[in-house]
Amino acid sequence: MSTVERAAAAPSLWTKLAETPLSLRIGAAILFLHLLVAATGPLWAPYGYSQMATGIPLAPASLAHPFGVDQLGRDVFSRVIHGGHIVLLLSLSGTALGLVIGSLIGLLSGYVGGLVDNVVQRLLEALISIPFLVLALLAMVAAGPELSGNPLLVVFVVALVYAPRIARMARTAAIEISTRDFVTIAKLRGESAVSVMRRELLPNATSILLVEFALRAGYAPVLIGSLGFLGFGLRPPTPEWGLMISENRSLVMIAPATVIGPGLALASLVVGLNLFTEGIARILGRTVRLGVQQ
Amino acid sequence: MFVTRLIAQRLVMALFTLLLVSFLIYAVLEILPGDVATRILGRDATAQSIAALRERLHLNDPALLRYLRWLGGVLHGDFGESLVSSRRVLEVLAPRVMNTAFLSAYAFLLYIPLATIPALIQAVRRDRPVDHAMSVITLVLLSMPDFLLGTLLLLLFVLAIPVLPAMSTVDQTSDLAEYLRATTLPALTLAIVMAVYAVRMLRDNLIEVLDADYIRMAELRGVPARRVVWRHALPNALVPSLNVTALNLAYLVGGVVVVEKVFGYPGFGSLLVDSLQLRDFPLIEATILIAAAVYIAANFLADVAAILLNPKLRTG
Amino acid sequence: MNELVTVEGLSLSFHSGSGWTRVLHQVSFSILRGEVLGLVGESGCGKSTIGLALLGYKAKNARIDAGRVLYKGQDLLRLERSELDRLRGDRIGFVPQNPTTALNPGMRVGEQLAETLNLHGRSQNLEERLRELFGLVGLSRIERIAERYPHELSGGQQQRVCIAIALACDPDLVVLDEPTTGLDVTTQEQIISLLRELRARLGMAMLYVTHDLGLLAQIASRIGVMYAGHLVELANARLLFREPRHPYTQGLIGSVPRIEAPRGDAPAPLRGLLRRQDLPPGCPFSPRCPLSTDRCGREPQKLASIDGNHAVACWRWPETTLLAGHVAIPAAPSRGDMVNPLLELRNVSIAYGVRSGLLGRLLPGQPFAAVTNLDVVIGQGETFALVGESGSGKSTVARAVSGLLPPRSGQICFNRKQLQPMVQHRSSEQRRRIQYIFQNPDASLNPRARVGTILARPVKLWGASDIRARVTAALADVRLDSAYAMRFPDELSGGERQRVAIARALVAEPALLICDEVLSALDVSVQANILDLLKRLRRERNLTLLFISHDLAVVRSIADRVGVLFRGELMSVGPVERIFAPPHHPYTLSLLEAVPKIEHVENRKPRPPAMPSAANMAPRCAYAGRCAFQLGRTCIDIEPPWQETGGGLRIRCHIPLQELAALSELGRMPASAAVTVP
């Protein structure tokens, strides 16, 4: 005789929360700190970001000037604080834009298959064959001299660099998910392609896409910093960290703190983002490869 | 044979991609809407200079024709003339490419032990304190931009321990010793960036192999631990690690751009940056094309190696 | 001192994200020299863990809580790695479950075998010993076998290599962990007879771990039954099958569908599910046991001897004979309205690798013919089973019927109307009336959707309005509580997920249900439950079933008519009793003989394996190359005719029916037919 089965108790939210990996918690803490400073910093920074004559130029680090004073007499610490929101905003919005464009293209192409998919794949391959930085620089130059220094250009370029790689990931995900039986069942029901994408593919791809977003967002500060370092990003006197490192580099022998300061800020942000990414990936059961090579 | 067919397929795809890339590069710079000459000279340029440039670059010809002409030239090794110096692009490129090749080879040599030894240690001592400590170190180093790392190394080895020069300028007169002294810091920077990425991946690959069923089976047959690692695990971990190396080679192409700038090394990367700043289009096109070609070649070689080393394609 | 290995009170726990879970509870038994001890139980009962413990192996996240494993006075669990290295492969051998992953893909098989010999100091006359070992396991006929890589060998051949490695140094004990799971039934039979033969020759002891009781009947002298980490019964094999005393053992035996049983019998399956979180401190089986009392739940049961050869862990053992035996149900009249056939396949051929459209004409690929000239008619309300081994094309047929794979030629008609080959071109009504249930319940449910949403979708799509009510009714139909609607698939067990998949198919109110190996991924007791469920639903709704399976016993239990497929061609088709009784098509005969039966505890003389003929290019009879009774060139050059018996059975074979009928009794060819193997 068969009896009606009772459903087993589902695990509660608290147990799930308590199991978050350490990396996630530390990463989230670091990020939270950065966000806090970026948001509130300008309110309590000792000086303005372009304020000069705050102290003796190239003076070593001291309590009054934790990161020293640059050659124009500006307090580097204050500049770092003021620059926090710039990096964060540019990184997150550029990556988000890249994610939206990339995943749409990738998911569609992967599910539809056939000739369309082939063409898209070739195009993506070609774009990915140009190293990150080189592509970004190329785009900068192609945009023409008038737009240089424009933050929107930076956002767009970051999106342009990331979209193909994210699209490739999304395409692979779409192809794999489409092989699973429940997608076949949807096809057997006669569901339209759009409906299948929405109901079956996208919910199962979110974990991959989320991890991709975290991964790319973690490197966007490095990319933006590199652009700034090479003089292709934002223009002085914007307190962008990469730009600052470049500006103060020639005098690193005399005043190392002016380089170490923004460097520390940049590195700690990326560390936080990387840890966060690893934690998210662990929760979602995926592995990530951290590294600029991606 | 099946294998040769696979390799030939890959080769065709690689060449096709390269072709597509060449078109993309040319198109982005010269075919996009908007006047090319103005893009080069800027909006404040005089009408005469714009007209002169148009003449010089044959900008009045149809776009596709210009592309094909350029492509034809490239296939003969003729990349045109630099706008800035009026020398043949190839002349300008060649010494720079050699310099970067030297730097890259040096960086690679340093990278191999830097990557494999920690990965082995971590994989074998998985989840012990050594493993965790190394993971932390690699994470921090990973998160540093290469220009920051380079600058810090500069600080360390020039200021704190004065052994190496601050600027890595070399020229035709420099001998091997000078080359080595000049390139050590940039090579070390590149090597570290490549190594920290590779260590994580190698560790994961090794662990995956060590967790494989046949490894457990080997243990259950009485194979001693050391032999399991060296004879059974490592050879099978070789193939995925090729992928890492290919990715690192690819990174190198972009990484030299920044690192050469940090140390003032006259290589391919700093040439790219300079030509971009000066808007020297022919030079830009050539350098980016070469960069892409190296990247594609690296991936192709990794693909081929993976195919050749794949046990499933071997026959007794 | 006849005991070779003794396990004493072994308790072991595994560590997972949420702490330590006890996996073995005070398990104790001995293995005597030269005996075969079978260890049986369902997934997760701990049998594999014990098998590994006999090699002194424990997983990295395992912890020994108590107990010892004694071999020649030493506790294997506490030896150093170097000492274990000396014993393993030499005195104690291991045959793994999955030979494909257990062999190093980058090393030649000869090298792997030689490695074992060299490591244990038997390197003299290496070449000769290798030849000897390969011959022992029946691989000597393969050219240059030692130089092959594992992937060049079939699953069965790989397993023979693993057996050779296990036996290389003449061990005292061989532990076998489900060695034939994942192999075809006929290959399985060959491996089992090989093992029996080897044991008879070499005399080593064996611990044979499996979930298949029928297998143990072939080879074990004593059998231990495990449930949730407890050893609940241990007895001489014959005794166990004749008089099982523990309620779980009885339920297990009852869950196995029998080939010989009269059709009407329904096995008495086990009730309920194993829930690890809800295990009581006493007997773990008490929540599901029909005889359980309060005392059972409170008091842990120890394995106690009830006579020399029989030990049970149940204090109520004197009363348990009441449960033994089947529940007999009067045989239902044969189903199937053939006057109004529901599904017709006329001369259907299906191939893979066919490129469609322009590309197909420019670059014709190398199509692989999966199904050839299939003619099948399925009547309304009948259950038609399609059986065959993997690669026989049965799933391909299912995909073609459902519209996922267009046939290369032929027609498929549903309700007398021809169906469009691709599902996108069919009418919504046709799509609704044909429903599909997949083999793997993990893959057939969207992990991101709740059960309720999964069930609601077909309802919404096919235009009903009272969605909530229908979903609840569907769940009730498959005997699931309405609370399941809020759950996600990964919170459900395998059996529960398969029920949801069935509910999803039924909520559309189909006419034809395609069941593609729907039981294969489930535990034996769960299989029995689902089978029961399907039968009841089919009765209530007068469903037509196209039932794909490789498991003959299940097919015997549920089908009305059966078609036997070999390499895409129909060999035999007819009512189920006729298929299972002589005369048989030679392939059907080999399938039936390969199935391990519980009743035949006596050693059966195995039929010699068929010789694969070398130069057979596309023989007319697809089975000719493997047929033990092949009539020489006749079978290769001439299309075998369809022969029909009085009872409606059709067999496609050159051998006349009377001779086929005689084959199953005599086991050899009558003298009249000429046998020439080219």
PDB file of N, CA and C in Angstrom, chain C residues 23 36 51 89 111 119 125 154 255 292 412 563 585 608:
ATOM      1  N   VAL C  23      27.958   6.909   9.543  1.00  0.00           N
ATOM      2  CA  VAL C  23      27.649   6.154   8.335  1.00  0.00           C
ATOM      3  C   VAL C  23      27.697   4.645   8.571  1.00  0.00           C
ATOM      4  N   VAL C  36      32.899 -16.597  -0.563  1.00  0.00           N
ATOM      5  CA  VAL C  36      32.452 -15.356  -1.178  1.00  0.00           C
ATOM      6  C   VAL C  36      31.361 -14.770  -0.297  1.00  0.00           C
ATOM      7  N   GLY C  51      33.719  -2.020   2.115  1.00  0.00           N
ATOM      8  CA  GLY C  51      34.620  -2.633   1.139  1.00  0.00           C
ATOM      9  C   GLY C  51      35.976  -1.948   1.159  1.00  0.00           C
ATOM     10  N   GLY C  89      47.117  -4.788  -3.266  1.00  0.00           N
ATOM     11  CA  GLY C  89      47.554  -5.253  -4.577  1.00  0.00           C
ATOM     12  C   GLY C  89      48.291  -6.568  -4.493  1.00  0.00           C
ATOM     13  N   GLU C 111      51.274  -1.704 -19.042  1.00  0.00           N
ATOM     14  CA  GLU C 111      52.158  -1.021 -18.101  1.00  0.00           C
ATOM     15  C   GLU C 111      51.535  -0.959 -16.723  1.00  0.00           C
ATOM     16  N   LEU C 119      55.947  -3.633  -8.361  1.00  0.00           N
ATOM     17  CA  LEU C 119      55.935  -3.035  -7.026  1.00  0.00           C
ATOM     18  C   LEU C 119      55.945  -4.089  -5.936  1.00  0.00           C
ATOM     19  N   ASN C 125      60.279 -13.007 -15.133  1.00  0.00           N
ATOM     20  CA  ASN C 125      59.427 -13.496 -16.226  1.00  0.00           C
ATOM     21  C   ASN C 125      58.212 -12.609 -16.406  1.00  0.00           C
ATOM     22  N   SER C 154      36.549  -1.776 -24.654  1.00  0.00           N
ATOM     23  CA  SER C 154      35.155  -1.609 -24.228  1.00  0.00           C
ATOM     24  C   SER C 154      35.079  -1.697 -22.709  1.00  0.00           C
ATOM     25  N   SER C 255      10.947  -6.562  -3.569  1.00  0.00           N
ATOM     26  CA  SER C 255      10.951  -5.441  -4.499  1.00  0.00           C
ATOM     27  C   SER C 255      11.480  -5.795  -5.859  1.00  0.00           C
ATOM     28  N   SER C 292       6.863  -2.873  13.339  1.00  0.00           N
ATOM     29  CA  SER C 292       7.596  -2.120  14.361  1.00  0.00           C
ATOM     30  C   SER C 292       6.713  -1.759  15.546  1.00  0.00           C
ATOM     31  N   ILE C 412       5.182   8.177 -39.081  1.00  0.00           N
ATOM     32  CA  ILE C 412       4.672   7.935 -37.730  1.00  0.00           C
ATOM     33  C   ILE C 412       3.263   8.505 -37.684  1.00  0.00           C
ATOM     34  N   GLY C 563       8.630  -5.420 -27.819  1.00  0.00           N
ATOM     35  CA  GLY C 563       9.439  -5.495 -29.035  1.00  0.00           C
ATOM     36  C   GLY C 563      10.902  -5.535 -28.642  1.00  0.00           C
ATOM     37  N   HIS C 585      13.673 -15.725 -30.007  1.00  0.00           N
ATOM     38  CA  HIS C 585      14.704 -15.305 -30.943  1.00  0.00           C
ATOM     39  C   HIS C 585      16.057 -15.472 -30.226  1.00  0.00           C
ATOM     40  N   PRO C 608      28.722 -20.886 -23.601  1.00  0.00           N
ATOM     41  CA  PRO C 608      29.960 -20.249 -24.068  1.00  0.00           C
ATOM     42  C   PRO C 608      29.639 -18.925 -24.751  1.00  0.00           C
TER      43      PRO C 608
END
